[in-house]
mmCIF file of C-alpha atoms in Angstrom:
data_model
loop_
_atom_site.group_PDB
_atom_site.id
_atom_site.type_symbol
_atom_site.label_atom_id
_atom_site.label_comp_id
_atom_site.label_asym_id
_atom_site.label_seq_id
_atom_site.Cartn_x
_atom_site.Cartn_y
_atom_site.Cartn_z
ATOM 1 C CA UNK A 156 -58.073 -57.204 -47.814
ATOM 2 C CA UNK A 157 -55.866 -58.091 -50.726
ATOM 3 C CA UNK A 158 -55.211 -61.715 -52.498
ATOM 4 C CA UNK A 159 -52.708 -62.478 -50.596
ATOM 5 C CA UNK A 160 -54.372 -60.961 -47.177
ATOM 6 C CA UNK A 161 -57.568 -62.996 -47.891
ATOM 7 C CA UNK A 162 -55.255 -66.262 -48.311
ATOM 8 C CA UNK A 163 -53.434 -65.518 -44.554
ATOM 9 C CA UNK A 164 -56.871 -63.933 -43.208
ATOM 10 C CA UNK A 165 -54.803 -61.117 -42.320
ATOM 11 C CA UNK A 166 -52.387 -63.416 -40.013
ATOM 12 C CA UNK A 167 -49.053 -62.028 -39.470
ATOM 13 C CA UNK A 168 -48.300 -63.037 -36.596
ATOM 14 C CA UNK A 169 -45.304 -61.281 -34.309
ATOM 15 C CA UNK A 170 -42.032 -63.217 -34.163
ATOM 16 C CA UNK A 171 -41.020 -64.249 -30.784
ATOM 17 C CA UNK A 172 -37.960 -62.487 -30.805
ATOM 18 C CA UNK A 173 -39.540 -58.597 -31.066
ATOM 19 C CA UNK A 174 -42.310 -60.050 -27.920
ATOM 20 C CA UNK A 175 -39.676 -60.571 -25.749
ATOM 21 C CA UNK A 176 -37.900 -56.936 -26.139
ATOM 22 C CA UNK A 177 -41.154 -55.114 -25.951
ATOM 23 C CA UNK A 178 -41.597 -57.287 -22.662
ATOM 24 C CA UNK A 179 -38.370 -55.853 -22.217
ATOM 25 C CA UNK A 180 -40.242 -52.554 -21.345
ATOM 26 C CA UNK A 181 -42.881 -53.861 -19.643
ATOM 27 C CA UNK A 182 -43.406 -54.707 -15.167
ATOM 28 C CA UNK A 183 -45.518 -55.957 -12.803
ATOM 29 C CA UNK A 184 -46.075 -55.923 -9.043
ATOM 30 C CA UNK A 185 -45.169 -59.363 -7.953
ATOM 31 C CA UNK A 186 -47.997 -61.866 -6.821
ATOM 32 C CA UNK A 187 -50.742 -59.297 -8.366
ATOM 33 C CA UNK A 188 -52.982 -60.850 -11.595
ATOM 34 C CA UNK A 189 -52.945 -59.169 -14.376
ATOM 35 C CA UNK A 190 -55.556 -60.047 -17.563
ATOM 36 C CA UNK A 191 -54.448 -59.782 -21.359
ATOM 37 C CA UNK A 192 -55.978 -59.912 -24.257
ATOM 38 C CA UNK A 193 -55.042 -59.808 -28.083
ATOM 39 C CA UNK A 194 -58.537 -59.270 -29.886
ATOM 40 C CA UNK A 195 -56.860 -61.141 -33.373
ATOM 41 C CA UNK A 196 -54.330 -63.826 -31.560
ATOM 42 C CA UNK A 197 -54.020 -66.101 -34.542
ATOM 43 C CA UNK A 198 -51.784 -69.304 -33.077
ATOM 44 C CA UNK A 199 -51.159 -67.873 -29.372
ATOM 45 C CA UNK A 200 -47.606 -68.146 -29.485
ATOM 46 C CA UNK A 201 -46.912 -64.157 -29.087
ATOM 47 C CA UNK A 202 -49.321 -63.971 -25.975
ATOM 48 C CA UNK A 203 -48.003 -67.218 -24.575
ATOM 49 C CA UNK A 204 -44.396 -65.729 -24.458
ATOM 50 C CA UNK A 205 -45.779 -62.718 -23.099
ATOM 51 C CA UNK A 206 -47.288 -64.080 -20.331
ATOM 52 C CA UNK A 207 -44.313 -66.283 -19.738
ATOM 53 C CA UNK A 208 -42.520 -63.486 -18.948
ATOM 54 C CA UNK A 209 -44.693 -61.358 -16.243
ATOM 55 C CA UNK A 210 -44.766 -64.540 -14.857
ATOM 56 C CA UNK A 211 -41.346 -64.949 -14.328
ATOM 57 C CA UNK A 212 -41.299 -61.548 -13.293
ATOM 58 C CA UNK A 213 -43.706 -63.143 -10.560
ATOM 59 C CA UNK A 214 -47.266 -62.418 -11.942
ATOM 60 C CA UNK A 215 -50.082 -64.115 -12.061
ATOM 61 C CA UNK A 216 -51.110 -64.436 -15.853
ATOM 62 C CA UNK A 217 -54.799 -64.674 -17.680
ATOM 63 C CA UNK A 218 -54.755 -64.956 -21.132
ATOM 64 C CA UNK A 219 -57.854 -63.853 -23.296
ATOM 65 C CA UNK A 220 -57.572 -64.503 -27.123
ATOM 66 C CA UNK A 221 -59.974 -63.761 -30.135
ATOM 67 C CA UNK A 222 -59.444 -65.536 -33.340
ATOM 68 C CA UNK A 223 -61.451 -66.098 -36.772
ATOM 69 C CA UNK A 224 -59.644 -69.209 -38.041
ATOM 70 C CA UNK A 225 -61.046 -72.353 -36.642
ATOM 71 C CA UNK A 226 -57.297 -74.123 -36.808
ATOM 72 C CA UNK A 227 -55.870 -71.406 -35.525
ATOM 73 C CA UNK A 228 -58.194 -70.980 -32.324
ATOM 74 C CA UNK A 229 -57.842 -74.593 -31.706
ATOM 75 C CA UNK A 230 -53.543 -74.498 -30.890
ATOM 76 C CA UNK A 231 -54.071 -71.068 -29.516
ATOM 77 C CA UNK A 232 -56.573 -72.774 -27.043
ATOM 78 C CA UNK A 233 -54.147 -75.376 -26.311
ATOM 79 C CA UNK A 234 -51.381 -72.235 -24.738
ATOM 80 C CA UNK A 235 -53.799 -69.894 -23.371
ATOM 81 C CA UNK A 236 -56.245 -69.447 -20.520
ATOM 82 C CA UNK A 237 -59.403 -68.594 -22.776
ATOM 83 C CA UNK A 238 -60.142 -67.876 -26.459
ATOM 84 C CA UNK A 239 -63.112 -66.867 -28.644
ATOM 85 C CA UNK A 240 -62.938 -68.855 -31.984
ATOM 86 C CA UNK A 241 -64.922 -66.484 -33.228
ATOM 87 C CA UNK A 242 -64.571 -62.620 -35.383
ATOM 88 C CA UNK A 243 -63.436 -59.648 -33.111
ATOM 89 C CA UNK A 244 -66.473 -58.069 -33.885
ATOM 90 C CA UNK A 245 -68.730 -60.892 -32.777
ATOM 91 C CA UNK A 246 -67.419 -60.966 -29.248
ATOM 92 C CA UNK A 247 -68.096 -59.192 -26.479
ATOM 93 C CA UNK A 248 -65.021 -57.864 -23.424
ATOM 94 C CA UNK A 249 -66.440 -55.962 -20.716
ATOM 95 C CA UNK A 250 -65.694 -52.574 -20.828
ATOM 96 C CA UNK A 251 -62.103 -52.096 -18.502
ATOM 97 C CA UNK A 252 -61.327 -55.896 -17.633
ATOM 98 C CA UNK A 253 -58.143 -55.846 -19.137
ATOM 99 C CA UNK A 254 -54.676 -54.866 -17.891
ATOM 100 C CA UNK A 255 -52.948 -54.915 -21.422
ATOM 101 C CA UNK A 256 -53.560 -55.089 -24.528
ATOM 102 C CA UNK A 257 -51.734 -56.959 -27.314
ATOM 103 C CA UNK A 258 -53.020 -56.038 -31.019
ATOM 104 C CA UNK A 259 -51.564 -56.528 -33.996
ATOM 105 C CA UNK A 260 -54.021 -56.655 -36.521
ATOM 106 C CA UNK A 261 -54.560 -57.345 -39.822
ATOM 107 C CA UNK A 262 -52.755 -55.471 -42.741
ATOM 108 C CA UNK A 263 -55.309 -54.152 -45.052
ATOM 109 C CA UNK A 264 -58.715 -52.150 -45.557
ATOM 110 C CA UNK A 265 -62.278 -53.319 -44.218
ATOM 111 C CA UNK A 266 -63.241 -54.286 -47.544
ATOM 112 C CA UNK A 267 -62.894 -53.472 -51.934
ATOM 113 C CA UNK A 268 -63.856 -49.339 -51.872
ATOM 114 C CA UNK A 269 -63.525 -49.438 -48.318
ATOM 115 C CA UNK A 270 -60.653 -46.988 -47.424
ATOM 116 C CA UNK A 271 -60.943 -47.546 -43.938
ATOM 117 C CA UNK A 272 -58.081 -49.888 -42.379
ATOM 118 C CA UNK A 273 -58.448 -52.497 -40.223
ATOM 119 C CA UNK A 274 -55.613 -51.330 -37.767
ATOM 120 C CA UNK A 275 -57.826 -48.657 -37.075
ATOM 121 C CA UNK A 276 -60.670 -50.706 -36.729
ATOM 122 C CA UNK A 277 -59.235 -53.270 -34.676
ATOM 123 C CA UNK A 278 -58.087 -49.990 -32.071
ATOM 124 C CA UNK A 279 -60.948 -48.530 -31.629
ATOM 125 C CA UNK A 280 -62.763 -51.460 -30.710
ATOM 126 C CA UNK A 281 -60.351 -52.718 -28.492
ATOM 127 C CA UNK A 282 -59.388 -49.612 -26.485
ATOM 128 C CA UNK A 283 -62.968 -49.608 -24.261
ATOM 129 C CA UNK A 284 -61.688 -53.437 -22.896
ATOM 130 C CA UNK A 285 -58.530 -51.681 -21.350
ATOM 131 C CA UNK A 286 -58.630 -50.369 -17.716
ATOM 132 C CA UNK A 287 -57.173 -46.751 -17.253
ATOM 133 C CA UNK A 288 -53.554 -47.329 -16.751
ATOM 134 C CA UNK A 289 -53.376 -50.780 -18.582
ATOM 135 C CA UNK A 290 -51.195 -50.756 -21.110
ATOM 136 C CA UNK A 291 -51.554 -51.139 -25.050
ATOM 137 C CA UNK A 292 -49.357 -52.696 -27.227
ATOM 138 C CA UNK A 293 -50.268 -52.388 -31.009
ATOM 139 C CA UNK A 294 -48.154 -53.437 -34.090
ATOM 140 C CA UNK A 295 -48.614 -52.074 -37.541
ATOM 141 C CA UNK A 296 -46.520 -51.256 -39.955
ATOM 142 C CA UNK A 297 -44.568 -47.794 -39.590
ATOM 143 C CA UNK A 298 -46.625 -46.076 -42.872
ATOM 144 C CA UNK A 299 -49.935 -46.962 -41.728
ATOM 145 C CA UNK A 300 -48.963 -45.275 -37.838
ATOM 146 C CA UNK A 301 -47.308 -42.022 -39.847
ATOM 147 C CA UNK A 302 -50.086 -41.725 -42.332
ATOM 148 C CA UNK A 303 -53.582 -42.328 -40.538
ATOM 149 C CA UNK A 304 -54.659 -39.080 -39.205
ATOM 150 C CA UNK A 305 -57.824 -41.631 -38.042
ATOM 151 C CA UNK A 306 -55.573 -43.665 -35.868
ATOM 152 C CA UNK A 307 -53.122 -40.684 -34.583
ATOM 153 C CA UNK A 308 -55.901 -38.804 -33.050
ATOM 154 C CA UNK A 309 -57.228 -41.774 -31.288
ATOM 155 C CA UNK A 310 -53.927 -42.528 -30.324
ATOM 156 C CA UNK A 311 -53.301 -39.159 -29.035
ATOM 157 C CA UNK A 312 -57.152 -38.733 -27.189
ATOM 158 C CA UNK A 313 -56.711 -42.032 -25.616
ATOM 159 C CA UNK A 314 -53.371 -42.817 -24.499
ATOM 160 C CA UNK A 315 -50.111 -41.067 -22.904
ATOM 161 C CA UNK A 316 -46.567 -41.784 -22.325
ATOM 162 C CA UNK A 317 -46.291 -43.061 -25.900
ATOM 163 C CA UNK A 318 -43.223 -44.730 -27.660
ATOM 164 C CA UNK A 319 -42.839 -46.364 -30.929
ATOM 165 C CA UNK A 320 -39.958 -49.028 -31.556
ATOM 166 C CA UNK A 321 -39.247 -50.404 -35.284
ATOM 167 C CA UNK A 322 -38.733 -54.108 -35.129
ATOM 168 C CA UNK A 323 -34.995 -55.058 -35.069
ATOM 169 C CA UNK A 324 -33.667 -54.995 -39.098
ATOM 170 C CA UNK A 325 -34.324 -58.454 -39.483
ATOM 171 C CA UNK A 326 -37.841 -58.492 -38.841
ATOM 172 C CA UNK A 327 -38.399 -54.507 -39.406
ATOM 173 C CA UNK A 328 -37.482 -55.518 -43.719
ATOM 174 C CA UNK A 329 -40.672 -58.158 -44.000
ATOM 175 C CA UNK A 330 -43.673 -55.578 -43.090
ATOM 176 C CA UNK A 331 -41.728 -52.631 -41.711
ATOM 177 C CA UNK A 332 -43.452 -53.042 -38.450
ATOM 178 C CA UNK A 333 -42.971 -50.818 -35.323
ATOM 179 C CA UNK A 334 -44.583 -51.518 -31.777
ATOM 180 C CA UNK A 335 -46.544 -49.028 -30.133
ATOM 181 C CA UNK A 336 -46.806 -48.917 -26.539
ATOM 182 C CA UNK A 337 -48.455 -46.500 -24.336
ATOM 183 C CA UNK A 338 -50.817 -46.152 -20.774
ATOM 184 C CA UNK A 339 -54.281 -45.489 -21.011
ATOM 185 C CA UNK A 340 -56.333 -42.599 -20.137
ATOM 186 C CA UNK A 341 -58.746 -42.307 -17.657
ATOM 187 C CA UNK A 342 -60.660 -40.408 -19.764
ATOM 188 C CA UNK A 343 -60.787 -38.912 -23.361
ATOM 189 C CA UNK A 344 -58.598 -35.888 -23.861
ATOM 190 C CA UNK A 345 -59.316 -34.188 -27.106
ATOM 191 C CA UNK A 346 -55.727 -33.887 -28.783
ATOM 192 C CA UNK A 347 -55.087 -30.478 -30.366
ATOM 193 C CA UNK A 348 -53.962 -30.785 -34.261
ATOM 194 C CA UNK A 349 -50.262 -30.386 -33.001
ATOM 195 C CA UNK A 350 -50.416 -32.881 -30.814
ATOM 196 C CA UNK A 351 -51.360 -35.292 -33.568
ATOM 197 C CA UNK A 352 -48.732 -34.385 -35.932
ATOM 198 C CA UNK A 353 -46.345 -34.310 -33.395
ATOM 199 C CA UNK A 354 -47.143 -38.251 -32.887
ATOM 200 C CA UNK A 355 -47.260 -38.812 -36.769
ATOM 201 C CA UNK A 356 -43.533 -37.732 -36.266
ATOM 202 C CA UNK A 357 -42.494 -39.481 -33.064
ATOM 203 C CA UNK A 358 -38.919 -41.007 -33.409
ATOM 204 C CA UNK A 359 -39.014 -44.573 -33.710
ATOM 205 C CA UNK A 360 -36.054 -46.239 -32.321
ATOM 206 C CA UNK A 361 -34.538 -49.755 -33.123
ATOM 207 C CA UNK A 362 -36.598 -51.911 -30.764
ATOM 208 C CA UNK A 363 -33.920 -53.025 -27.541
ATOM 209 C CA UNK A 364 -34.159 -53.497 -23.933
ATOM 210 C CA UNK A 365 -34.674 -50.503 -22.066
ATOM 211 C CA UNK A 366 -31.969 -48.983 -20.243
ATOM 212 C CA UNK A 367 -32.658 -49.512 -16.641
ATOM 213 C CA UNK A 368 -35.772 -50.808 -15.184
ATOM 214 C CA UNK A 369 -39.259 -51.213 -17.300
ATOM 215 C CA UNK A 370 -40.833 -48.228 -18.481
ATOM 216 C CA UNK A 371 -44.221 -49.468 -18.422
ATOM 217 C CA UNK A 372 -46.072 -50.974 -15.116
ATOM 218 C CA UNK A 373 -48.933 -53.425 -16.148
ATOM 219 C CA UNK A 374 -51.731 -52.435 -13.888
ATOM 220 C CA UNK A 375 -52.983 -55.060 -11.280
ATOM 221 C CA UNK A 376 -56.273 -56.550 -13.044
ATOM 222 C CA UNK A 377 -60.350 -55.670 -11.658
ATOM 223 C CA UNK A 378 -61.997 -58.079 -10.287
ATOM 224 C CA UNK A 379 -65.022 -59.072 -13.017
ATOM 225 C CA UNK A 380 -68.108 -61.169 -13.432
ATOM 226 C CA UNK A 381 -68.611 -64.719 -15.165
ATOM 227 C CA UNK A 382 -69.662 -62.827 -18.534
ATOM 228 C CA UNK A 383 -67.257 -60.562 -19.127
ATOM 229 C CA UNK A 384 -65.687 -61.759 -22.107
ATOM 230 C CA UNK A 385 -67.948 -64.166 -24.484
ATOM 231 C CA UNK A 386 -69.516 -63.752 -28.275
ATOM 232 C CA UNK A 387 -72.661 -64.317 -29.745
ATOM 233 C CA UNK A 388 -73.424 -67.115 -32.546
ATOM 234 C CA UNK A 389 -74.890 -65.509 -35.552
ATOM 235 C CA UNK A 390 -76.101 -68.720 -37.781
ATOM 236 C CA UNK A 391 -77.153 -72.619 -36.847
ATOM 237 C CA UNK A 392 -72.828 -73.524 -38.058
ATOM 238 C CA UNK A 393 -71.866 -70.948 -34.992
ATOM 239 C CA UNK A 394 -73.625 -72.018 -32.527
ATOM 240 C CA UNK A 395 -72.956 -76.397 -33.522
ATOM 241 C CA UNK A 396 -69.411 -74.765 -33.414
ATOM 242 C CA UNK A 397 -69.938 -72.952 -30.044
ATOM 243 C CA UNK A 398 -71.586 -75.594 -28.556
ATOM 244 C CA UNK A 399 -68.483 -78.092 -29.755
ATOM 245 C CA UNK A 400 -65.640 -75.998 -28.483
ATOM 246 C CA UNK A 401 -67.301 -75.708 -25.020
ATOM 247 C CA UNK A 402 -67.251 -79.578 -24.962
ATOM 248 C CA UNK A 403 -71.024 -80.256 -24.644
ATOM 249 C CA UNK A 404 -72.668 -82.251 -27.260
ATOM 250 C CA UNK A 405 -76.387 -82.155 -28.200
ATOM 251 C CA UNK A 406 -77.164 -85.920 -27.808
ATOM 252 C CA UNK A 407 -75.946 -85.390 -24.520
ATOM 253 C CA UNK A 408 -77.888 -83.259 -23.136
ATOM 254 C CA UNK A 409 -80.940 -84.945 -24.643
ATOM 255 C CA UNK A 410 -80.140 -87.931 -22.978
ATOM 256 C CA UNK A 411 -79.919 -86.125 -19.369
ATOM 257 C CA UNK A 412 -76.241 -86.883 -19.244
ATOM 258 C CA UNK A 413 -74.598 -84.084 -19.403
ATOM 259 C CA UNK A 414 -77.006 -83.567 -16.113
ATOM 260 C CA UNK A 415 -74.356 -84.834 -13.520
ATOM 261 C CA UNK A 416 -71.609 -82.426 -14.866
ATOM 262 C CA UNK A 417 -71.026 -78.524 -14.875
ATOM 263 C CA UNK A 418 -70.126 -76.898 -17.579
ATOM 264 C CA UNK A 419 -70.008 -73.129 -18.713
ATOM 265 C CA UNK A 420 -73.155 -72.162 -20.904
ATOM 266 C CA UNK A 421 -71.694 -70.393 -24.744
ATOM 267 C CA UNK A 422 -73.760 -67.373 -23.942
ATOM 268 C CA UNK A 423 -75.007 -65.635 -20.719
ATOM 269 C CA UNK A 424 -77.703 -66.753 -19.780
ATOM 270 C CA UNK A 425 -81.517 -65.061 -19.972
ATOM 271 C CA UNK A 426 -84.367 -64.954 -17.319
ATOM 272 C CA UNK A 427 -86.354 -67.309 -19.811
ATOM 273 C CA UNK A 428 -83.182 -69.539 -19.921
ATOM 274 C CA UNK A 429 -83.395 -70.119 -16.376
ATOM 275 C CA UNK A 430 -86.512 -70.973 -15.943
ATOM 276 C CA UNK A 431 -86.269 -72.921 -18.689
ATOM 277 C CA UNK A 432 -83.568 -74.905 -17.218
ATOM 278 C CA UNK A 433 -85.517 -75.015 -13.531
ATOM 279 C CA UNK A 434 -88.451 -76.200 -14.743
ATOM 280 C CA UNK A 435 -86.830 -79.144 -16.992
ATOM 281 C CA UNK A 436 -84.820 -80.148 -13.372
ATOM 282 C CA UNK A 437 -81.195 -79.329 -14.879
ATOM 283 C CA UNK A 438 -80.749 -76.406 -12.472
ATOM 284 C CA UNK A 439 -81.054 -75.704 -8.739
ATOM 285 C CA UNK A 440 -80.494 -79.277 -8.190
#
């Protein structure tokens, strides 16, 4: 990543004005629950704004985010339902768990000498989390979308009913961003070269509200297990941050003061963990 991008940790937040315009293309079934995911959520403002727009249409909205920066993760946690303070590659999201994926990834190569784009990595690794029929909102610089065949082939293979919109002129000038909206297919479709080329040349009108009803319906979220969204700490410092993030202190556990209150484990418990808790008298009371 370039030095400017490193300084911002790849953080290029979506302007709220553009979120509102994208939201105008999205509809819901009133009273139905929907689940939104942002794998690079920043301070959470964009996903929170989208959630508010869908709530106004009558949806019951659950918001999930993943954010590497501790400071931004803390801010996001204040306005979203669940935030994992970690890198996206350390997060686990159950396949097909979310109704809509909002992806505004870092704009750069993976690393020095690496030609792979982070936009491609985030797209590829977040697609499994989206349910069939779910809506993708993918925000990237237009030149990235037009030039990178891996991104285009993935989009053509996994998504249908694709539209691409340029940000409004005052916002497009900064990073030449476009918002691609599409619906996930039931299964991967092997696109022909002509389909990939057509997607590279797809028109990109300026983002504006649709004429008539929203073109995309965000589907009802599926029922999920309790361990559908978590992350795996990899170092002692990661574990300490994870425990603190969940509001559990080690001294409290040692003194037994956490015994009388419910808490969510940082990671899903295995049989060995359950056995230790039972033998210690910390579970099954």
